[in-house]
Amino acid sequence: MTLKIAVDPDSATAPYEQLRAQLSEQARSGALPAGYRLPTVRGLAGELGLAANTVAKAYRALETDGVIETRGRNGTFVAAAGDAAARHAASAAQEYAEHTRRLGVSRADALALAEDAVRAVYAR
């Protein structure tokens, strides 16, 4: 199994975000199975022609999202992210609902605002 990552230097999307999004999608779709060992930060940076800090930033974001996990000197691996991702998303949704309710936003308006935000992000 090999990583299939393409970073477009002419894209309006930052390279670390392109990398993060592609790795996340491949992990969630199963193209990169749980337990798959990812290249080192320097190794992947070299393969993609990116700065090591760019890859490190993507890895940190993915680790925060529960998509990957670092096991010290053993390396970085794809985590069993489905459950972690669902928990993070549910937690964010709960926080949003509580916040909009405190602000006095109606349920219908809160749902419409959330739908607009999701539509805008997924349309990119």
Tab-separated table of C-alpha atoms in Angstrom:
chain	number	residue	atom	x	y	z
A	1	MET	CA	0.000	0.000	0.000
A	2	THR	CA	1.271	3.436	-0.895
A	3	LEU	CA	0.057	6.900	-0.121
A	4	LYS	CA	-1.633	8.717	-2.973
A	5	ILE	CA	-1.147	12.377	-2.177
A	6	ALA	CA	-1.064	15.221	-4.671
A	7	VAL	CA	-0.377	18.740	-3.449
A	8	ASP	CA	-1.178	21.467	-5.948
A	9	PRO	CA	1.165	24.422	-5.371
A	10	ASP	CA	-1.124	26.682	-7.434
A	11	SER	CA	-4.206	25.915	-5.338
A	12	ALA	CA	-5.772	28.572	-3.125
A	13	THR	CA	-5.875	25.917	-0.384
A	14	ALA	CA	-2.760	25.805	1.787
A	15	PRO	CA	-0.502	22.780	1.195
A	16	TYR	CA	-0.851	21.543	4.790
A	17	GLU	CA	-4.659	21.650	4.426
A	18	GLN	CA	-4.504	19.753	1.126
A	19	LEU	CA	-2.360	17.106	2.814
A	20	ARG	CA	-4.573	16.978	5.913
A	21	ALA	CA	-7.761	16.651	3.854
A	22	GLN	CA	-6.374	13.902	1.609
A	23	LEU	CA	-4.978	11.833	4.475
A	24	SER	CA	-8.184	12.260	6.448
A	25	GLU	CA	-10.338	11.180	3.512
A	26	GLN	CA	-8.145	8.162	2.760
A	27	ALA	CA	-8.224	7.085	6.418
A	28	ARG	CA	-11.992	7.513	6.718
A	29	SER	CA	-12.688	5.732	3.433
A	30	GLY	CA	-10.489	2.781	4.384
A	31	ALA	CA	-7.966	3.388	1.596
A	32	LEU	CA	-5.477	3.752	4.473
A	33	PRO	CA	-6.505	1.123	7.015
A	34	ALA	CA	-6.259	1.534	10.775
A	35	GLY	CA	-2.737	0.660	11.854
A	36	TYR	CA	-1.122	1.751	8.586
A	37	ARG	CA	2.247	3.322	9.345
A	38	LEU	CA	2.675	6.752	7.799
A	39	PRO	CA	6.023	8.070	6.576
A	40	THR	CA	8.034	10.248	8.914
A	41	VAL	CA	7.470	13.985	8.681
A	42	ARG	CA	10.805	14.467	6.940
A	43	GLY	CA	10.264	11.477	4.673
A	44	LEU	CA	6.860	12.632	3.471
A	45	ALA	CA	8.074	16.222	3.132
A	46	GLY	CA	10.881	14.982	0.895
A	47	GLU	CA	8.527	12.868	-1.219
A	48	LEU	CA	6.091	15.726	-1.729
A	49	GLY	CA	8.616	18.541	-2.026
A	50	LEU	CA	7.178	20.321	1.018
A	51	ALA	CA	8.778	21.850	4.075
A	52	ALA	CA	8.908	19.537	7.080
A	53	ASN	CA	6.928	22.091	9.102
A	54	THR	CA	4.091	21.875	6.573
A	55	VAL	CA	3.809	18.111	6.995
A	56	ALA	CA	4.199	18.406	10.778
A	57	LYS	CA	1.321	20.904	10.880
A	58	ALA	CA	-0.909	18.520	8.907
A	59	TYR	CA	0.058	15.600	11.175
A	60	ARG	CA	-0.716	17.676	14.307
A	61	ALA	CA	-4.148	18.587	12.934
A	62	LEU	CA	-4.856	14.966	12.046
A	63	GLU	CA	-3.772	13.820	15.491
A	64	THR	CA	-6.037	16.408	17.118
A	65	ASP	CA	-8.910	15.112	14.972
A	66	GLY	CA	-8.190	11.523	16.038
A	67	VAL	CA	-7.346	10.398	12.509
A	68	ILE	CA	-3.742	9.458	13.282
A	69	GLU	CA	-1.804	8.633	16.411
A	70	THR	CA	1.862	9.011	17.220
A	71	ARG	CA	3.475	6.157	19.107
A	72	GLY	CA	6.708	7.814	20.115
A	73	ARG	CA	9.722	6.332	18.387
A	74	ASN	CA	7.581	3.665	16.764
A	75	GLY	CA	6.118	6.172	14.331
A	76	THR	CA	2.805	7.628	13.261
A	77	PHE	CA	-0.127	5.395	12.406
A	78	VAL	CA	-3.654	5.677	11.082
A	79	ALA	CA	-5.943	5.422	14.093
A	80	ALA	CA	-9.274	3.664	14.224
A	81	ALA	CA	-10.670	7.127	13.513
A	82	GLY	CA	-14.306	6.456	12.730
A	83	ASP	CA	-15.404	6.471	16.345
A	84	ALA	CA	-13.074	9.311	17.363
A	85	ALA	CA	-14.175	11.464	14.442
A	86	ALA	CA	-17.834	10.835	15.236
A	87	ARG	CA	-17.259	11.730	18.895
A	88	HIS	CA	-15.465	14.966	17.961
A	89	ALA	CA	-18.211	15.913	15.505
A	90	ALA	CA	-20.955	15.155	18.032
A	91	SER	CA	-19.160	17.194	20.672
A	92	ALA	CA	-18.792	20.156	18.310
A	93	ALA	CA	-22.475	19.900	17.349
A	94	GLN	CA	-23.473	19.796	21.019
A	95	GLU	CA	-21.391	22.894	21.774
A	96	TYR	CA	-22.919	24.708	18.803
A	97	ALA	CA	-26.467	23.825	19.898
A	98	GLU	CA	-25.845	24.939	23.468
A	99	HIS	CA	-24.190	28.184	22.348
A	100	THR	CA	-26.933	29.159	19.899
A	101	ARG	CA	-29.603	28.385	22.499
A	102	ARG	CA	-27.841	30.640	25.053
A	103	LEU	CA	-27.771	33.381	22.406
A	104	GLY	CA	-31.528	33.082	21.998
A	105	VAL	CA	-31.376	31.759	18.433
A	106	SER	CA	-34.429	29.681	17.533
A	107	ARG	CA	-34.037	25.973	16.766
A	108	ALA	CA	-35.033	26.517	13.128
A	109	ASP	CA	-32.562	29.377	12.702
A	110	ALA	CA	-29.772	27.418	14.404
A	111	LEU	CA	-30.348	24.496	12.041
A	112	ALA	CA	-30.425	26.821	9.024
A	113	LEU	CA	-27.179	28.496	10.105
A	114	ALA	CA	-25.495	25.131	10.630
A	115	GLU	CA	-26.714	23.890	7.252
A	116	ASP	CA	-25.408	27.044	5.538
A	117	ALA	CA	-22.009	26.614	7.229
A	118	VAL	CA	-21.766	22.934	6.246
A	119	ARG	CA	-22.811	23.714	2.679
A	120	ALA	CA	-20.168	26.440	2.411
A	121	VAL	CA	-17.368	24.224	3.762
A	122	TYR	CA	-18.237	21.177	1.653
A	123	ALA	CA	-18.613	23.266	-1.517
A	124	ARG	CA	-14.923	24.178	-1.460
